[in-house]
Short mmCIF file of C-alpha atoms in Angstrom, two decimals:
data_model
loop_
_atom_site.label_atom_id
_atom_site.label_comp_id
_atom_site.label_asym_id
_atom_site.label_seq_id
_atom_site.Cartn_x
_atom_site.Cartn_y
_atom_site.Cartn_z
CA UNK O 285 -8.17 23.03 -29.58
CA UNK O 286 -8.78 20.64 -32.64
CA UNK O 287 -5.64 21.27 -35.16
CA UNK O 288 -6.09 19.25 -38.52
CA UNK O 289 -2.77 18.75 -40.58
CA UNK O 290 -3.13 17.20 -44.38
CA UNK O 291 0.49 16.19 -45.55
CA UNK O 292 0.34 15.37 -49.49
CA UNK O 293 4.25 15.20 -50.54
CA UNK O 294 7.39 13.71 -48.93
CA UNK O 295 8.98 17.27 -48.19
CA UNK O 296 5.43 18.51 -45.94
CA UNK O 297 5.86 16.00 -43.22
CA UNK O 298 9.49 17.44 -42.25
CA UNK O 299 8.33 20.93 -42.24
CA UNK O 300 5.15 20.26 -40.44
CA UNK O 301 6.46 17.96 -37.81
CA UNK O 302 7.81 20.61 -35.37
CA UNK O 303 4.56 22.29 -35.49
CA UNK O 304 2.47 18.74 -34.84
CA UNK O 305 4.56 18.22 -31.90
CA UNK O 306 4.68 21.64 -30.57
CA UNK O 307 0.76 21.57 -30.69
CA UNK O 308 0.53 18.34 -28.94
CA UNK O 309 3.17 19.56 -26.34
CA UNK O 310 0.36 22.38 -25.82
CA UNK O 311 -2.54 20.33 -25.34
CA UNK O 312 -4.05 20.29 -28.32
CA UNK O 313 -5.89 17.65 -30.22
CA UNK O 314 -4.25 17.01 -33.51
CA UNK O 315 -5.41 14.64 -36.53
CA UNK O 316 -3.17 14.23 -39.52
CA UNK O 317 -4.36 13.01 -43.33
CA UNK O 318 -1.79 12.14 -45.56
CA UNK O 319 -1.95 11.62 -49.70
CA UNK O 320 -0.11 8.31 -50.71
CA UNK O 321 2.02 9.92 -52.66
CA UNK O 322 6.52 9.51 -52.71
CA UNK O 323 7.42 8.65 -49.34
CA UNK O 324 4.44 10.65 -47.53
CA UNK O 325 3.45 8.06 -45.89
CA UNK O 326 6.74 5.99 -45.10
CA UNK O 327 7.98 9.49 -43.97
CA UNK O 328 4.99 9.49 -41.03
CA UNK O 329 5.58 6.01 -40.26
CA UNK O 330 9.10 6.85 -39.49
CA UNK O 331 8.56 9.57 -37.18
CA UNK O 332 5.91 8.65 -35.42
CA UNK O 333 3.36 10.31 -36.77
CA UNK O 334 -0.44 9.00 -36.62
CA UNK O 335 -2.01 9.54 -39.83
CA UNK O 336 -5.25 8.53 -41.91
CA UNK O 337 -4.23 7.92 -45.25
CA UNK O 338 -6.79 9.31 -47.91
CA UNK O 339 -6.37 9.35 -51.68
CA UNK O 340 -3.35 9.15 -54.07
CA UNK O 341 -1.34 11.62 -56.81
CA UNK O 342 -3.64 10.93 -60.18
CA UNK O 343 -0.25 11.86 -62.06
CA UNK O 344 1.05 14.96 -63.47
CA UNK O 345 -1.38 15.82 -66.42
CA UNK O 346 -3.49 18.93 -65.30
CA UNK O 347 -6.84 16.90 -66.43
CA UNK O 348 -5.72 14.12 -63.95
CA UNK O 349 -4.64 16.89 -61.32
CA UNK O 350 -8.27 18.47 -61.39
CA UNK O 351 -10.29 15.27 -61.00
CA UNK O 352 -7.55 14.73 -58.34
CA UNK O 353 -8.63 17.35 -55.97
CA UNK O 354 -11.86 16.94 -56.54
CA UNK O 355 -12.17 13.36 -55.90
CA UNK O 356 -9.74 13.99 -52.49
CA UNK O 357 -11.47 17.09 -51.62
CA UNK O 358 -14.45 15.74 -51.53
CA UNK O 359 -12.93 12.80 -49.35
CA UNK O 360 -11.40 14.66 -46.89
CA UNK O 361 -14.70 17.05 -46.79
CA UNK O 362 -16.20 13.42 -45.88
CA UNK O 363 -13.34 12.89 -43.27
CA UNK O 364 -13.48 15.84 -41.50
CA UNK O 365 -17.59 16.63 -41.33
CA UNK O 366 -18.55 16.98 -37.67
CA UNK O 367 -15.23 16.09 -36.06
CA UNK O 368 -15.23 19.79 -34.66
CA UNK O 369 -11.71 20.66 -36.46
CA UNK O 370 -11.34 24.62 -35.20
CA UNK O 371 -8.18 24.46 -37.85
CA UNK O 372 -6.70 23.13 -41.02
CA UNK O 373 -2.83 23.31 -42.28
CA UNK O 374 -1.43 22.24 -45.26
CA UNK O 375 2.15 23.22 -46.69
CA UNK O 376 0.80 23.72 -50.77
CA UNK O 377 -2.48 21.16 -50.43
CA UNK O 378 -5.13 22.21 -52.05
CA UNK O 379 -6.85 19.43 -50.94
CA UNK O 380 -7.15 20.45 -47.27
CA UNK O 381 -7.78 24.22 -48.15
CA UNK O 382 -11.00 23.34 -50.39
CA UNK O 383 -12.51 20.82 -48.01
CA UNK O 384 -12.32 23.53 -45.02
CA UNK O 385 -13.17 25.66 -47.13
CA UNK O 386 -16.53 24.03 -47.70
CA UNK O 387 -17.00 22.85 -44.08
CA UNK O 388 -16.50 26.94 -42.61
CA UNK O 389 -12.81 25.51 -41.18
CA UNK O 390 -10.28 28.45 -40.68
CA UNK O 391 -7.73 27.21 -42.63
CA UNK O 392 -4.17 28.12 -43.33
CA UNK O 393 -1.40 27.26 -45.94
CA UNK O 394 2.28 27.43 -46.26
CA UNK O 395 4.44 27.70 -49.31
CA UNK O 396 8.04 28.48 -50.55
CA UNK O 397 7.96 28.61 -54.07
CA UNK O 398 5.28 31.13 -55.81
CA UNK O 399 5.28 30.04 -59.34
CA UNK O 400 3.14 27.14 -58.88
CA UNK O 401 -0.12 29.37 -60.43
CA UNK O 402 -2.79 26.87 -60.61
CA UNK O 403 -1.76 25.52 -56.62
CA UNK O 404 -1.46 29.12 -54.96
CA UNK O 405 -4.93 30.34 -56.97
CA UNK O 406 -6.41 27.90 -54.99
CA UNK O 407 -4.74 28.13 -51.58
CA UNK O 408 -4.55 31.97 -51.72
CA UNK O 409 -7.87 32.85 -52.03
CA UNK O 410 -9.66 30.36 -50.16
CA UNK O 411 -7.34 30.42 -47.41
CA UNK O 412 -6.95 32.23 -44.18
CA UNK O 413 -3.49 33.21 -43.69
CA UNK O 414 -0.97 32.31 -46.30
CA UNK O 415 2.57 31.82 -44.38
CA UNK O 416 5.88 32.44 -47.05
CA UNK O 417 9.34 33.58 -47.12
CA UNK O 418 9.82 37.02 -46.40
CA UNK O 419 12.17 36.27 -49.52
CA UNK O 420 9.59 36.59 -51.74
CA UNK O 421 8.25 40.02 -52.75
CA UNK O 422 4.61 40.21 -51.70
CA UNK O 423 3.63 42.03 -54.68
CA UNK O 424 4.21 37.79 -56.76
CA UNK O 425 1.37 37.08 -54.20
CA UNK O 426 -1.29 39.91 -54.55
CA UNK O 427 -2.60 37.88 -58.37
CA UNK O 428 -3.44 34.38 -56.53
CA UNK O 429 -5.45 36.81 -54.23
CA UNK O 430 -2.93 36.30 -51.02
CA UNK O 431 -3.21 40.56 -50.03
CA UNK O 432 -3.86 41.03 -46.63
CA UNK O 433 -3.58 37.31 -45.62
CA UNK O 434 0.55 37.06 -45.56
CA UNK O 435 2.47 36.22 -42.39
CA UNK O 436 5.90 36.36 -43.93
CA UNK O 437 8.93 34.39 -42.40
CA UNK O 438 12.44 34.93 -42.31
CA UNK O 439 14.90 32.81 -43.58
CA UNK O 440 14.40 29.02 -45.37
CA UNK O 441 11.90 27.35 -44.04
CA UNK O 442 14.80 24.33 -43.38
CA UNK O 443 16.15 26.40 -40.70
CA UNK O 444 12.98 25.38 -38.56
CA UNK O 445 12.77 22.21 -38.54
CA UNK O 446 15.85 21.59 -38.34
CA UNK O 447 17.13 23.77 -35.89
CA UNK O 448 17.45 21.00 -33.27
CA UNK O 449 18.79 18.87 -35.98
CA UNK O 450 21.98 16.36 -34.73
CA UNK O 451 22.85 13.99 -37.89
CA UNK O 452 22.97 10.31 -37.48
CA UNK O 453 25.85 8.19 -39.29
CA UNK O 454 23.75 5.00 -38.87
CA UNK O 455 22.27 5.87 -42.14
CA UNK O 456 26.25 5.13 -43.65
CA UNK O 457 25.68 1.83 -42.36
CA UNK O 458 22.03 1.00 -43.23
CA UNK O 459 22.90 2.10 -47.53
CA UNK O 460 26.42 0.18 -47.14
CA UNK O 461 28.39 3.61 -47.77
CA UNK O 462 32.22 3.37 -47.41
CA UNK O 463 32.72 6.61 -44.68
CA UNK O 464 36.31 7.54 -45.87
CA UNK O 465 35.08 7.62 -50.00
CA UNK O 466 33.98 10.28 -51.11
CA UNK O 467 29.87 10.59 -51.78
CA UNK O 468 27.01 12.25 -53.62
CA UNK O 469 23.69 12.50 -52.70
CA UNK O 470 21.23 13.12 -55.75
CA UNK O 471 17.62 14.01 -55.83
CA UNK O 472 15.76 13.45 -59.02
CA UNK O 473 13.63 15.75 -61.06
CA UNK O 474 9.91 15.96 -60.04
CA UNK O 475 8.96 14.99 -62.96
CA UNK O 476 5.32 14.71 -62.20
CA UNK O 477 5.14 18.52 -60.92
CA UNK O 478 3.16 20.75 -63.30
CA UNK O 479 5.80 23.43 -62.78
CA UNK O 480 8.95 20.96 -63.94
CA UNK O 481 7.97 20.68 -67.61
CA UNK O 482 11.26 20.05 -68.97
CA UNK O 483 13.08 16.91 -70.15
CA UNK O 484 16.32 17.09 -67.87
CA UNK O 485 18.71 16.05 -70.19
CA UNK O 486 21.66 18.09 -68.13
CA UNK O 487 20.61 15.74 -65.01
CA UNK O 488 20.95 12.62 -66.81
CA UNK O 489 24.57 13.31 -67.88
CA UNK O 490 25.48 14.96 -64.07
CA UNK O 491 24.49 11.31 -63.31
CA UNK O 492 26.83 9.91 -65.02
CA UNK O 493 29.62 12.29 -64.10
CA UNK O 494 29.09 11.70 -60.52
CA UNK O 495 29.50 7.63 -60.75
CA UNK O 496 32.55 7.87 -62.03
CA UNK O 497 34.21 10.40 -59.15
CA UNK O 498 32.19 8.78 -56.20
CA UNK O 499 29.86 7.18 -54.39
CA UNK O 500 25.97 8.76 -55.31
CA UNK O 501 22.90 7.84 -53.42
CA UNK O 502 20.05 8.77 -55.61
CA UNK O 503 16.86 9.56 -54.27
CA UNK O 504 14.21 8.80 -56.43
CA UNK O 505 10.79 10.50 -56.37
CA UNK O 506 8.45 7.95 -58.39
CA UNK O 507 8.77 3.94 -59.08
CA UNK O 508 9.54 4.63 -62.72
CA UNK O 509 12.83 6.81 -61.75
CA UNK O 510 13.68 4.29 -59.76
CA UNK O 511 13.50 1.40 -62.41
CA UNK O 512 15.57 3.38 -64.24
CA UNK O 513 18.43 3.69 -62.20
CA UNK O 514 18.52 0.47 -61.38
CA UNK O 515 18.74 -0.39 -65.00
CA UNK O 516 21.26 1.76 -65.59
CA UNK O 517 23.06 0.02 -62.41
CA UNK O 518 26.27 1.79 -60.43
CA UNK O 519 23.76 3.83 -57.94
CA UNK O 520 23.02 3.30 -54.51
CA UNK O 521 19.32 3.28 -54.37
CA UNK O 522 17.07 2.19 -50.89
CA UNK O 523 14.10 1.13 -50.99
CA UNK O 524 12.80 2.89 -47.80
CA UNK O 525 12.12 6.28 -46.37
CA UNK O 526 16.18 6.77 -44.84
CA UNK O 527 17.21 9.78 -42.77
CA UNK O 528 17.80 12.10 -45.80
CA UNK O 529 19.05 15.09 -43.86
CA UNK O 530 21.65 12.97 -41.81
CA UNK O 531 23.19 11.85 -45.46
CA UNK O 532 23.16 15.53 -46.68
CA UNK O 533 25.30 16.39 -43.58
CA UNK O 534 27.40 13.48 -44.00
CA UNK O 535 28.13 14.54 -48.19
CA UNK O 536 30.36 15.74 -50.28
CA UNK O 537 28.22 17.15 -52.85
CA UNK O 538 24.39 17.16 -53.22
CA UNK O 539 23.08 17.81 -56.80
CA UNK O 540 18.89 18.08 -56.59
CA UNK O 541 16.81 19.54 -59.74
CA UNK O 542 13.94 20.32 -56.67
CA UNK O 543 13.86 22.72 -53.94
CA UNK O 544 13.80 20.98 -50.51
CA UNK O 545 16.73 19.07 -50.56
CA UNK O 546 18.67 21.93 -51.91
CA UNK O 547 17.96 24.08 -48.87
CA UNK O 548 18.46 21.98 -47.01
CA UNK O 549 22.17 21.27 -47.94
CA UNK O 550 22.47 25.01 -47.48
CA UNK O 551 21.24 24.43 -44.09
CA UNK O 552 23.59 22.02 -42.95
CA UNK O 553 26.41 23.77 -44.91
CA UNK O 554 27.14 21.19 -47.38
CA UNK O 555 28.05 22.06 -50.88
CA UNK O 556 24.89 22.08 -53.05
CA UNK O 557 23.77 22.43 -57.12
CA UNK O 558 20.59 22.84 -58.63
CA UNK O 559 19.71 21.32 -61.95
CA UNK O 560 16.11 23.06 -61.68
CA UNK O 561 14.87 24.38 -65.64
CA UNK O 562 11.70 26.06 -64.38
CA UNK O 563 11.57 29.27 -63.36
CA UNK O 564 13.56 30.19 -60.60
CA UNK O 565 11.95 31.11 -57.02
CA UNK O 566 12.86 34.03 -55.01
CA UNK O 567 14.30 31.94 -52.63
CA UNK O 568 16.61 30.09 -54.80
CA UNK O 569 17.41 33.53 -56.21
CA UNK O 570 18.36 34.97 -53.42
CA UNK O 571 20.24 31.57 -52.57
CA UNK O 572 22.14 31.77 -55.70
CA UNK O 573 23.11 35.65 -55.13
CA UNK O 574 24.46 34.80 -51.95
CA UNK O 575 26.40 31.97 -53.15
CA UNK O 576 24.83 29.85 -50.62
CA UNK O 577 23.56 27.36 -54.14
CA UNK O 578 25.11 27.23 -57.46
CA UNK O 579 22.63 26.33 -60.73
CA UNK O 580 24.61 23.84 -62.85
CA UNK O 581 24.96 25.01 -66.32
CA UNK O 582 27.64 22.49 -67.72
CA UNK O 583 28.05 18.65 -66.42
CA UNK O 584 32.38 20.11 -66.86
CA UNK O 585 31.37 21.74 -63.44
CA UNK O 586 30.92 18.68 -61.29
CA UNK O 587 33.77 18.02 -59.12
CA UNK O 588 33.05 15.86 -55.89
CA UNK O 589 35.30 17.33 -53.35
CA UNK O 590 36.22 15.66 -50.12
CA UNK O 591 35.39 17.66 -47.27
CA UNK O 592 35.98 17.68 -42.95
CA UNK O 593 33.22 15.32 -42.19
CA UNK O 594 30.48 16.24 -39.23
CA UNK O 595 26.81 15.85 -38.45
CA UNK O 596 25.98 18.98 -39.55
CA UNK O 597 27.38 22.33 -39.57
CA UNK O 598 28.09 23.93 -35.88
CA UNK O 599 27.75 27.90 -37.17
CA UNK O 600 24.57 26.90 -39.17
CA UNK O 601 20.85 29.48 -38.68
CA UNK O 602 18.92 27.56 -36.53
CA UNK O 603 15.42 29.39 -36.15
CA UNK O 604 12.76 28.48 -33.61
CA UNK O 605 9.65 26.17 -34.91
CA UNK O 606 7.16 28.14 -32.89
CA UNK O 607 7.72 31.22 -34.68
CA UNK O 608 6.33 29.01 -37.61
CA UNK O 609 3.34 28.34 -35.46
CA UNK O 610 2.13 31.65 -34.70
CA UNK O 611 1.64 32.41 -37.96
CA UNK O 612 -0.40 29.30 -39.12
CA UNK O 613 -2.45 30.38 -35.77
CA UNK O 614 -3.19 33.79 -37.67
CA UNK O 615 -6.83 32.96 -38.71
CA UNK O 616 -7.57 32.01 -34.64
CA UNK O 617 -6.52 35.36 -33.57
#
């Protein structure tokens, strides 16, 4: 079998790692694109994973976004012609779904957060099986033309790939972070997503908040964010892709105005706020009514709290990758 895997953000390459590996672990023949875009690429070159880099972000203006699928569409449609691919996944490209689309590929897509119209309109209704939370109600699906093509998973999808997660305290070392102080990890607004249209002007103070109760590792998305920090000095910023989820275990606090980081604090148990302004998806909702995340309304609530150190919490879900991969399978069977 001939799998083909197109990773365009920094978050897809942990969530479709497990199922790379589990297919090559199988037997199967698997070819990755990636989109240089964040730290797509430095993420693959980190774990090892072979990939053929095609095409770039165009920025977050929807005029730029259109002539950016096309022009990558229409690349990877040039990629994949005649290579025999008898699948495509993406987690959210659009890319990968149109070009398989055009070249009769069974194709399937993955997605946690259902208010991204213009991405799931796409995805939905060109796509084979569409693979979700069972968090979110179907019936936000049905308009992007996903009915009868859900396979519906339980549970975040963090609790997948990392379920054989063991956290590393060489990353301490490699940002030069003093163990025994407290820290805060900090992920940046995507401020190039079409669904983040708000100036975050509740992040920027949390920022400053947080320098002056501990040590904060920002993690920037884009080059500009990360000029600006360094302008505004006091951070701990790296310039490479760094084991992310080991620092979450290893934190005191982790304030992110996305989604993937956020869960995956939950995941590992560590303490976690969400500066998101968009509209909330029925994952974080659910989230939040648990208590599991807390949305920061007022920079008066950030406290950085010392807590027992460990490499990840021992009670945490841990949920089995493969379940993951039968349902991206769906339009084989």
């Amino acid at each position: 079998m001939k799998v083909w895997f197109d990773l365009t953000n920094s978050p897809h390459v942990l969530v479709l790692r497990p199922l790379i590996e589990a297919l090559q672990a199988d037997g199967a023949e698997v070819t990755v694109t990636a989109r240089d875009f964040a730290q797509t690429v430095a993420l693959c070159e980190r774990f090892g994973i072979d990939c053929q880099v095609i095409g770039r972000h165009r920025g977050a203006r929807l005029g730029a976004k259109a002539m950016g699928l096309l022009d990558r569409s229409l690349a990877l449609t040039r990629f994949a012609r005649g290579r025999g691919f008898d699948l495509a996944i993406g987690h959210g490209s659009n890319d990968v779904t149109v070009a398989a689309f055009a070249l009769r590929i069974p194709r399937a897509t993955m997605f946690d957060y259902e208010w991204a119209t213009v991405q799931h309109t796409v995805n939905c209704r060109l796509g084979n099986a569409v693979v979700v939370p069972e968090a979110i109600p179907p019936e936000r699906l049905y308009r992007y033309g996903a009915r009868g093509k859900l396979q519906r998973y339980a549970g975040l999808k963090e609790e997948y790939y990392l379920s054989g997660f063991a956290a590393d305290p060489a990353v301490l070392d490699e940002l030069g972070v003093d163990a025994a102080q407290p820290l805060a990890v900090v992920r940046t607004p995507p401020s190039v997503s079409l669904y983040h249209r708000f100036d975050n002007d509740l992040f920027g103070d949390v920022l400053l908040a947080l320098r002056e109760q501990a040590q904060v590792v920002v993690l920037p998305r884009v080059a500009e964010q990360r000029a600006e920090l360094a302008k505004a000095g006091g951070f701990i910023i790296h310039e490479r892709a760094i084991d992310a989820q080991s620092l979450i275990a290893f934190s005191d606090l982790v304030v992110s105005a996305g989604g993937t980081m956020n869960r995956e604090a939950v995941a590992l148990g560590t303490p976690v706020f969400t500066t998101f302004e968009g509209r909330l998806g029925a994952v974080d909702e659910q989230l939040i009514a648990e208590g599991r995340l807390r949305k920061l309304e007022s920079v008066d609530e950030v406290r950085v709290t010392r807590r027992a150190q460990g490499n990840g919490a021992t009670d945490r879900i841990r949920r089995n990758p493969r379940d993951l991969l039968a349902m991206v399978l769906a339009p084989l069977i």
